[in-house]
């Protein structure tokens, strides 16, 4: 396994968390405090403190990480979404292990199964 930090929350989650999705080197989890109807975090196993250290990833692994972000968004049903990386405390970073936020509104209404339709109430 690539570099890990004993006292890092996301290193622990990578080791023993429950995932939305997992692939060699990466996991996706639901954010504990979602800021959108769908809010997933993609976390690489390799510990780097922030996006500033992206150069520590071998090129192939960095490419796979981006593909994992795109594949995860698709698999959770998103076609349109935002990808966000907070870099440094004043930009909102609170966990110092690189991670990618995927934020979206959820599957389009037309894509939902019939039983998931919301009842229309006439006023
Ligand atoms: P940051 O603020 O560093 O960009 O993002 C950290 C994110 O991790 C926040 O959105 C926060 O809600 C989420 N988070 C913090 N602790 C936990 C946890 O124990 N489990 C999960 N699933 N998400 C967490
Ligand atoms: Zn870590």
Short mmCIF file of N, CA and C and ligand atoms in Angstrom, two decimals:
data_model
loop_
_atom_site.label_atom_id
_atom_site.label_comp_id
_atom_site.label_asym_id
_atom_site.label_seq_id
_atom_site.Cartn_x
_atom_site.Cartn_y
_atom_site.Cartn_z
N UNK A 1 0.86 -1.20 0.00
CA UNK A 1 0.00 0.00 0.00
C UNK A 1 0.89 1.25 0.00
N UNK A 2 0.51 2.30 -0.77
CA UNK A 2 1.32 3.52 -0.78
C UNK A 2 1.32 4.19 0.59
N UNK A 3 2.05 5.30 0.71
CA UNK A 3 2.28 5.95 2.00
C UNK A 3 0.98 6.22 2.75
N UNK A 4 1.00 5.96 4.06
CA UNK A 4 -0.16 6.13 4.95
C UNK A 4 0.30 6.88 6.19
N UNK A 5 -0.62 7.63 6.81
CA UNK A 5 -0.31 8.31 8.07
C UNK A 5 -1.21 7.74 9.16
N UNK A 6 -0.60 7.31 10.27
CA UNK A 6 -1.34 6.66 11.35
C UNK A 6 -2.44 7.56 11.93
N UNK A 7 -2.18 8.87 11.98
CA UNK A 7 -3.11 9.76 12.65
C UNK A 7 -4.02 10.50 11.68
N UNK A 8 -4.21 9.91 10.49
CA UNK A 8 -5.03 10.59 9.47
C UNK A 8 -6.38 9.90 9.33
N UNK A 9 -7.46 10.66 9.47
CA UNK A 9 -8.82 10.11 9.39
C UNK A 9 -9.05 9.42 8.05
N UNK A 10 -8.64 10.05 6.95
CA UNK A 10 -8.92 9.46 5.64
C UNK A 10 -8.05 8.24 5.37
N UNK A 11 -6.84 8.18 5.94
CA UNK A 11 -6.06 6.93 5.83
C UNK A 11 -6.82 5.80 6.54
N UNK A 12 -7.44 6.09 7.69
CA UNK A 12 -8.21 5.06 8.41
C UNK A 12 -9.43 4.65 7.58
N UNK A 13 -10.12 5.62 7.00
CA UNK A 13 -11.32 5.31 6.21
C UNK A 13 -10.95 4.45 5.01
N UNK A 14 -9.81 4.77 4.37
CA UNK A 14 -9.35 3.97 3.23
C UNK A 14 -9.10 2.53 3.67
N UNK A 15 -8.55 2.36 4.89
CA UNK A 15 -8.21 1.01 5.38
C UNK A 15 -9.45 0.23 5.79
N UNK A 16 -10.41 0.91 6.46
CA UNK A 16 -11.49 0.13 7.07
C UNK A 16 -12.89 0.76 6.95
N UNK A 17 -13.06 1.68 6.01
CA UNK A 17 -14.35 2.34 5.89
C UNK A 17 -15.34 1.55 5.05
N UNK A 18 -16.54 2.08 4.96
CA UNK A 18 -17.52 1.52 4.02
C UNK A 18 -17.56 2.46 2.82
N UNK A 19 -17.58 1.87 1.65
CA UNK A 19 -17.40 2.65 0.43
C UNK A 19 -18.63 2.67 -0.44
N UNK A 20 -18.75 3.73 -1.20
CA UNK A 20 -19.69 3.77 -2.32
C UNK A 20 -19.08 2.95 -3.46
N UNK A 21 -17.76 3.04 -3.57
CA UNK A 21 -17.04 2.43 -4.68
C UNK A 21 -15.58 2.28 -4.28
N UNK A 22 -14.95 1.23 -4.78
CA UNK A 22 -13.54 1.02 -4.46
C UNK A 22 -12.85 0.42 -5.66
N UNK A 23 -11.63 0.84 -5.86
CA UNK A 23 -10.79 0.30 -6.93
C UNK A 23 -9.39 0.32 -6.35
N UNK A 24 -8.50 -0.46 -6.93
CA UNK A 24 -7.13 -0.47 -6.41
C UNK A 24 -6.59 0.97 -6.35
N UNK A 25 -6.28 1.42 -5.13
CA UNK A 25 -5.67 2.74 -4.98
C UNK A 25 -6.63 3.87 -4.63
N UNK A 26 -7.94 3.66 -4.76
CA UNK A 26 -8.90 4.74 -4.54
C UNK A 26 -10.18 4.24 -3.91
N UNK A 27 -10.82 5.10 -3.10
CA UNK A 27 -12.16 4.79 -2.62
C UNK A 27 -13.04 6.02 -2.82
N UNK A 28 -14.36 5.78 -2.87
CA UNK A 28 -15.33 6.86 -2.87
C UNK A 28 -16.27 6.61 -1.71
N UNK A 29 -16.54 7.66 -0.91
CA UNK A 29 -17.43 7.54 0.25
C UNK A 29 -18.45 8.67 0.20
N UNK A 30 -19.56 8.46 0.87
CA UNK A 30 -20.53 9.55 1.02
C UNK A 30 -20.02 10.52 2.08
N UNK A 31 -20.12 11.82 1.79
CA UNK A 31 -19.70 12.82 2.77
C UNK A 31 -20.64 12.77 3.98
N UNK A 32 -20.07 12.85 5.18
CA UNK A 32 -20.86 12.76 6.40
C UNK A 32 -21.79 13.97 6.56
N UNK A 33 -21.41 15.07 5.92
CA UNK A 33 -22.17 16.32 6.05
C UNK A 33 -22.44 16.89 4.65
N UNK A 34 -23.36 16.24 3.92
CA UNK A 34 -23.51 16.57 2.49
C UNK A 34 -23.93 18.01 2.24
N UNK A 35 -23.32 18.60 1.24
CA UNK A 35 -23.62 19.99 0.84
C UNK A 35 -24.46 20.02 -0.44
N UNK A 36 -24.91 18.87 -0.90
CA UNK A 36 -25.73 18.75 -2.10
C UNK A 36 -26.47 17.42 -1.98
N UNK A 37 -27.53 17.21 -2.76
CA UNK A 37 -28.26 15.93 -2.68
C UNK A 37 -27.34 14.72 -2.87
N UNK A 38 -26.38 14.84 -3.76
CA UNK A 38 -25.33 13.80 -3.86
C UNK A 38 -24.01 14.49 -3.53
N UNK A 39 -23.31 13.97 -2.52
CA UNK A 39 -22.01 14.55 -2.15
C UNK A 39 -21.08 13.38 -1.80
N UNK A 40 -20.23 13.07 -2.75
CA UNK A 40 -19.32 11.93 -2.62
C UNK A 40 -17.90 12.47 -2.56
N UNK A 41 -17.06 11.80 -1.76
CA UNK A 41 -15.64 12.15 -1.69
C UNK A 41 -14.83 11.03 -2.32
N UNK A 42 -13.91 11.40 -3.19
CA UNK A 42 -12.96 10.42 -3.73
C UNK A 42 -11.64 10.62 -3.00
N UNK A 43 -11.15 9.52 -2.43
CA UNK A 43 -9.93 9.57 -1.61
C UNK A 43 -8.91 8.59 -2.17
N UNK A 44 -7.73 9.06 -2.50
CA UNK A 44 -6.68 8.13 -2.92
C UNK A 44 -6.06 7.45 -1.70
N UNK A 45 -5.63 6.20 -1.86
CA UNK A 45 -4.94 5.52 -0.76
C UNK A 45 -3.64 6.24 -0.41
N UNK A 46 -2.97 6.73 -1.43
CA UNK A 46 -1.69 7.40 -1.20
C UNK A 46 -1.94 8.69 -0.42
N UNK A 47 -1.28 8.83 0.74
CA UNK A 47 -1.47 10.04 1.53
C UNK A 47 -0.57 11.15 1.01
N UNK A 48 -1.19 12.21 0.52
CA UNK A 48 -0.48 13.49 0.37
C UNK A 48 -1.37 14.50 1.07
N UNK A 49 -0.76 15.53 1.66
CA UNK A 49 -1.53 16.45 2.49
C UNK A 49 -2.58 17.23 1.71
N UNK A 50 -2.26 17.57 0.48
CA UNK A 50 -3.20 18.38 -0.29
C UNK A 50 -2.92 18.26 -1.78
N UNK A 51 -3.72 18.94 -2.57
CA UNK A 51 -3.55 18.97 -4.03
C UNK A 51 -2.21 19.58 -4.42
N UNK A 52 -1.64 20.39 -3.54
CA UNK A 52 -0.33 20.99 -3.85
C UNK A 52 0.71 19.92 -4.16
N UNK A 53 0.54 18.75 -3.53
CA UNK A 53 1.53 17.67 -3.68
C UNK A 53 1.13 16.68 -4.78
N UNK A 54 0.28 17.11 -5.71
CA UNK A 54 -0.19 16.20 -6.77
C UNK A 54 0.98 15.58 -7.53
N UNK A 55 2.11 16.28 -7.58
CA UNK A 55 3.30 15.78 -8.28
C UNK A 55 3.89 14.52 -7.67
N UNK A 56 3.47 14.18 -6.42
CA UNK A 56 3.97 12.95 -5.79
C UNK A 56 3.30 11.70 -6.35
N UNK A 57 2.23 11.89 -7.12
CA UNK A 57 1.56 10.73 -7.74
C UNK A 57 2.26 10.38 -9.05
N UNK A 58 2.55 9.10 -9.25
CA UNK A 58 3.02 8.70 -10.58
C UNK A 58 1.97 9.12 -11.61
N UNK A 59 2.43 9.48 -12.80
CA UNK A 59 1.53 10.02 -13.83
C UNK A 59 0.33 9.10 -14.07
N UNK A 60 0.60 7.80 -14.15
CA UNK A 60 -0.48 6.85 -14.43
C UNK A 60 -1.54 6.84 -13.33
N UNK A 61 -1.03 6.93 -12.08
CA UNK A 61 -1.95 6.91 -10.92
C UNK A 61 -2.78 8.20 -10.88
N UNK A 62 -2.16 9.33 -11.25
CA UNK A 62 -2.89 10.60 -11.28
C UNK A 62 -3.99 10.54 -12.33
N UNK A 63 -3.70 9.95 -13.46
CA UNK A 63 -4.71 9.83 -14.53
C UNK A 63 -5.84 8.91 -14.06
N UNK A 64 -5.47 7.80 -13.44
CA UNK A 64 -6.49 6.85 -12.97
C UNK A 64 -7.38 7.50 -11.92
N UNK A 65 -6.77 8.38 -11.10
CA UNK A 65 -7.56 9.06 -10.05
C UNK A 65 -8.64 9.94 -10.70
N UNK A 66 -8.25 10.67 -11.75
CA UNK A 66 -9.24 11.52 -12.44
C UNK A 66 -10.32 10.67 -13.09
N UNK A 67 -9.91 9.56 -13.68
CA UNK A 67 -10.90 8.66 -14.29
C UNK A 67 -11.83 8.09 -13.22
N UNK A 68 -11.27 7.79 -12.05
CA UNK A 68 -12.08 7.24 -10.95
C UNK A 68 -13.11 8.28 -10.50
N UNK A 69 -12.74 9.56 -10.50
CA UNK A 69 -13.69 10.63 -10.16
C UNK A 69 -14.85 10.63 -11.17
N UNK A 70 -14.50 10.61 -12.46
CA UNK A 70 -15.53 10.65 -13.50
C UNK A 70 -16.40 9.38 -13.46
N UNK A 71 -15.77 8.23 -13.29
CA UNK A 71 -16.52 6.97 -13.25
C UNK A 71 -17.46 6.92 -12.04
N UNK A 72 -16.98 7.44 -10.91
CA UNK A 72 -17.80 7.43 -9.69
C UNK A 72 -19.03 8.32 -9.88
N UNK A 73 -18.82 9.51 -10.45
CA UNK A 73 -19.96 10.41 -10.69
C UNK A 73 -21.00 9.71 -11.54
N UNK A 74 -20.55 9.05 -12.59
CA UNK A 74 -21.49 8.36 -13.48
C UNK A 74 -22.22 7.24 -12.72
N UNK A 75 -21.46 6.49 -11.93
CA UNK A 75 -22.07 5.33 -11.25
C UNK A 75 -23.06 5.72 -10.16
N UNK A 76 -22.89 6.91 -9.60
CA UNK A 76 -23.89 7.35 -8.60
C UNK A 76 -25.04 8.08 -9.28
N UNK A 77 -25.04 8.09 -10.60
CA UNK A 77 -26.20 8.58 -11.34
C UNK A 77 -26.13 10.02 -11.81
N UNK A 78 -24.95 10.62 -11.69
CA UNK A 78 -24.83 12.03 -12.08
C UNK A 78 -24.37 12.17 -13.53
N UNK A 79 -25.01 13.08 -14.24
CA UNK A 79 -24.48 13.47 -15.55
C UNK A 79 -23.88 14.87 -15.45
N UNK A 80 -24.56 15.75 -14.72
CA UNK A 80 -24.03 17.10 -14.48
C UNK A 80 -23.65 17.20 -13.00
N UNK A 81 -22.50 17.77 -12.73
CA UNK A 81 -22.02 17.82 -11.34
C UNK A 81 -20.84 18.77 -11.25
N UNK A 82 -20.44 19.06 -10.01
CA UNK A 82 -19.23 19.85 -9.76
C UNK A 82 -18.19 18.96 -9.10
N UNK A 83 -16.94 19.20 -9.45
CA UNK A 83 -15.81 18.53 -8.78
C UNK A 83 -15.03 19.64 -8.09
N UNK A 84 -14.77 19.46 -6.79
CA UNK A 84 -14.12 20.53 -6.02
C UNK A 84 -12.99 19.97 -5.18
N UNK A 85 -11.90 20.69 -5.16
CA UNK A 85 -10.79 20.34 -4.26
C UNK A 85 -10.45 21.60 -3.47
N UNK A 86 -10.57 21.52 -2.16
CA UNK A 86 -10.19 22.64 -1.31
C UNK A 86 -8.72 22.49 -0.96
N UNK A 87 -7.96 23.55 -1.15
CA UNK A 87 -6.52 23.48 -0.93
C UNK A 87 -6.12 24.52 0.11
N UNK A 88 -5.85 24.05 1.33
CA UNK A 88 -5.43 24.93 2.41
C UNK A 88 -6.62 25.40 3.24
N UNK A 89 -6.35 25.68 4.53
CA UNK A 89 -7.42 26.01 5.49
C UNK A 89 -8.27 27.20 5.06
N UNK A 90 -7.67 28.24 4.51
CA UNK A 90 -8.50 29.40 4.18
C UNK A 90 -9.34 29.16 2.93
N UNK A 91 -9.08 28.07 2.22
CA UNK A 91 -9.93 27.67 1.09
C UNK A 91 -10.92 26.60 1.51
N UNK A 92 -10.96 26.29 2.81
CA UNK A 92 -11.98 25.35 3.30
C UNK A 92 -11.48 23.94 3.54
N UNK A 93 -10.20 23.69 3.35
CA UNK A 93 -9.70 22.32 3.60
C UNK A 93 -9.65 22.07 5.09
N UNK A 94 -10.28 20.98 5.52
CA UNK A 94 -10.29 20.63 6.94
C UNK A 94 -9.62 19.28 7.19
N UNK A 95 -9.54 18.43 6.16
CA UNK A 95 -8.87 17.13 6.29
C UNK A 95 -7.65 17.16 5.37
N UNK A 96 -6.49 16.95 5.96
CA UNK A 96 -5.25 17.15 5.21
C UNK A 96 -4.74 15.85 4.62
N UNK A 97 -5.60 15.28 3.78
CA UNK A 97 -5.32 14.11 2.94
C UNK A 97 -6.10 14.43 1.66
N UNK A 98 -5.40 14.53 0.56
CA UNK A 98 -6.05 14.94 -0.70
C UNK A 98 -7.37 14.20 -0.92
N UNK A 99 -8.40 14.94 -1.30
CA UNK A 99 -9.69 14.32 -1.66
C UNK A 99 -10.42 15.25 -2.62
N UNK A 100 -11.31 14.63 -3.38
CA UNK A 100 -12.08 15.32 -4.42
C UNK A 100 -13.54 15.25 -4.04
N UNK A 101 -14.19 16.41 -3.98
CA UNK A 101 -15.64 16.44 -3.72
C UNK A 101 -16.36 16.31 -5.06
N UNK A 102 -17.37 15.44 -5.12
CA UNK A 102 -18.27 15.37 -6.27
C UNK A 102 -19.64 15.80 -5.75
N UNK A 103 -20.17 16.88 -6.31
CA UNK A 103 -21.43 17.45 -5.82
C UNK A 103 -22.43 17.53 -6.97
N UNK A 104 -23.62 16.98 -6.74
CA UNK A 104 -24.62 17.01 -7.81
C UNK A 104 -26.03 16.94 -7.26
N UNK A 105 -26.94 17.16 -8.13
CA UNK A 105 -28.37 17.22 -7.76
C UNK A 105 -29.02 15.85 -7.74
N UNK A 106 -28.34 14.84 -8.26
CA UNK A 106 -28.94 13.50 -8.30
C UNK A 106 -29.38 13.16 -9.70
N UNK A 107 -29.84 11.92 -9.89
CA UNK A 107 -30.25 11.49 -11.22
C UNK A 107 -31.37 12.37 -11.76
N UNK A 108 -31.39 12.55 -13.08
CA UNK A 108 -32.48 13.32 -13.69
C UNK A 108 -33.80 12.60 -13.46
N UNK A 109 -34.85 13.36 -13.31
CA UNK A 109 -36.18 12.81 -13.03
C UNK A 109 -36.54 11.69 -14.02
N UNK A 110 -36.22 11.93 -15.29
CA UNK A 110 -36.57 10.95 -16.32
C UNK A 110 -35.84 9.62 -16.13
N UNK A 111 -34.70 9.67 -15.42
CA UNK A 111 -33.90 8.46 -15.23
C UNK A 111 -34.34 7.65 -14.01
N UNK A 112 -35.23 8.24 -13.19
CA UNK A 112 -35.64 7.54 -11.97
C UNK A 112 -36.66 6.46 -12.30
N UNK A 113 -36.65 5.36 -11.54
CA UNK A 113 -37.68 4.36 -11.74
C UNK A 113 -39.05 4.96 -11.42
N UNK A 114 -40.10 4.41 -12.04
CA UNK A 114 -41.45 4.97 -11.90
C UNK A 114 -41.84 5.13 -10.43
N UNK A 115 -41.50 4.13 -9.59
CA UNK A 115 -41.96 4.20 -8.20
C UNK A 115 -41.28 5.33 -7.43
N UNK A 116 -40.22 5.92 -8.02
CA UNK A 116 -39.53 7.01 -7.32
C UNK A 116 -40.12 8.38 -7.67
N UNK A 117 -41.12 8.39 -8.53
CA UNK A 117 -41.76 9.65 -8.90
C UNK A 117 -42.33 10.33 -7.65
N UNK A 118 -42.18 11.65 -7.58
CA UNK A 118 -42.74 12.39 -6.47
C UNK A 118 -44.22 12.69 -6.79
N UNK A 119 -45.07 12.49 -5.82
CA UNK A 119 -46.50 12.75 -6.05
C UNK A 119 -46.71 14.24 -6.31
N UNK A 120 -47.56 14.54 -7.25
CA UNK A 120 -47.87 15.95 -7.55
C UNK A 120 -49.12 16.31 -6.75
N UNK A 121 -49.01 17.35 -5.95
CA UNK A 121 -50.15 17.74 -5.12
C UNK A 121 -50.76 19.02 -5.71
N UNK A 122 -52.05 18.97 -6.02
CA UNK A 122 -52.75 20.15 -6.55
C UNK A 122 -53.09 21.06 -5.40
N UNK A 123 -52.79 22.34 -5.54
CA UNK A 123 -53.15 23.30 -4.47
C UNK A 123 -54.42 24.04 -4.83
P1 LIG B 1 -12.54 19.47 3.17
O1 LIG B 1 -13.24 20.48 4.05
O2 LIG B 1 -11.21 19.06 3.78
O3 LIG B 1 -12.39 19.89 1.74
O4 LIG B 1 -13.46 18.20 3.13
C1 LIG B 1 -13.54 17.30 4.17
C2 LIG B 1 -14.89 16.66 4.06
O5 LIG B 1 -14.87 15.47 4.81
C3 LIG B 1 -16.04 17.51 4.60
O6 LIG B 1 -17.00 17.72 3.58
C4 LIG B 1 -16.60 16.68 5.76
O7 LIG B 1 -18.00 16.75 5.85
C5 LIG B 1 -16.12 15.28 5.43
N1 LIG B 1 -15.87 14.43 6.58
C6 LIG B 1 -15.23 14.76 7.72
N2 LIG B 1 -15.16 13.71 8.56
C7 LIG B 1 -15.78 12.68 7.92
C8 LIG B 1 -16.03 11.31 8.28
O8 LIG B 1 -15.67 10.81 9.35
N3 LIG B 1 -16.70 10.54 7.38
C9 LIG B 1 -17.11 11.05 6.18
N4 LIG B 1 -17.75 10.20 5.37
N5 LIG B 1 -16.89 12.33 5.80
C10 LIG B 1 -16.23 13.14 6.67
ZN1 LIG B 2 -4.02 10.15 5.08
#
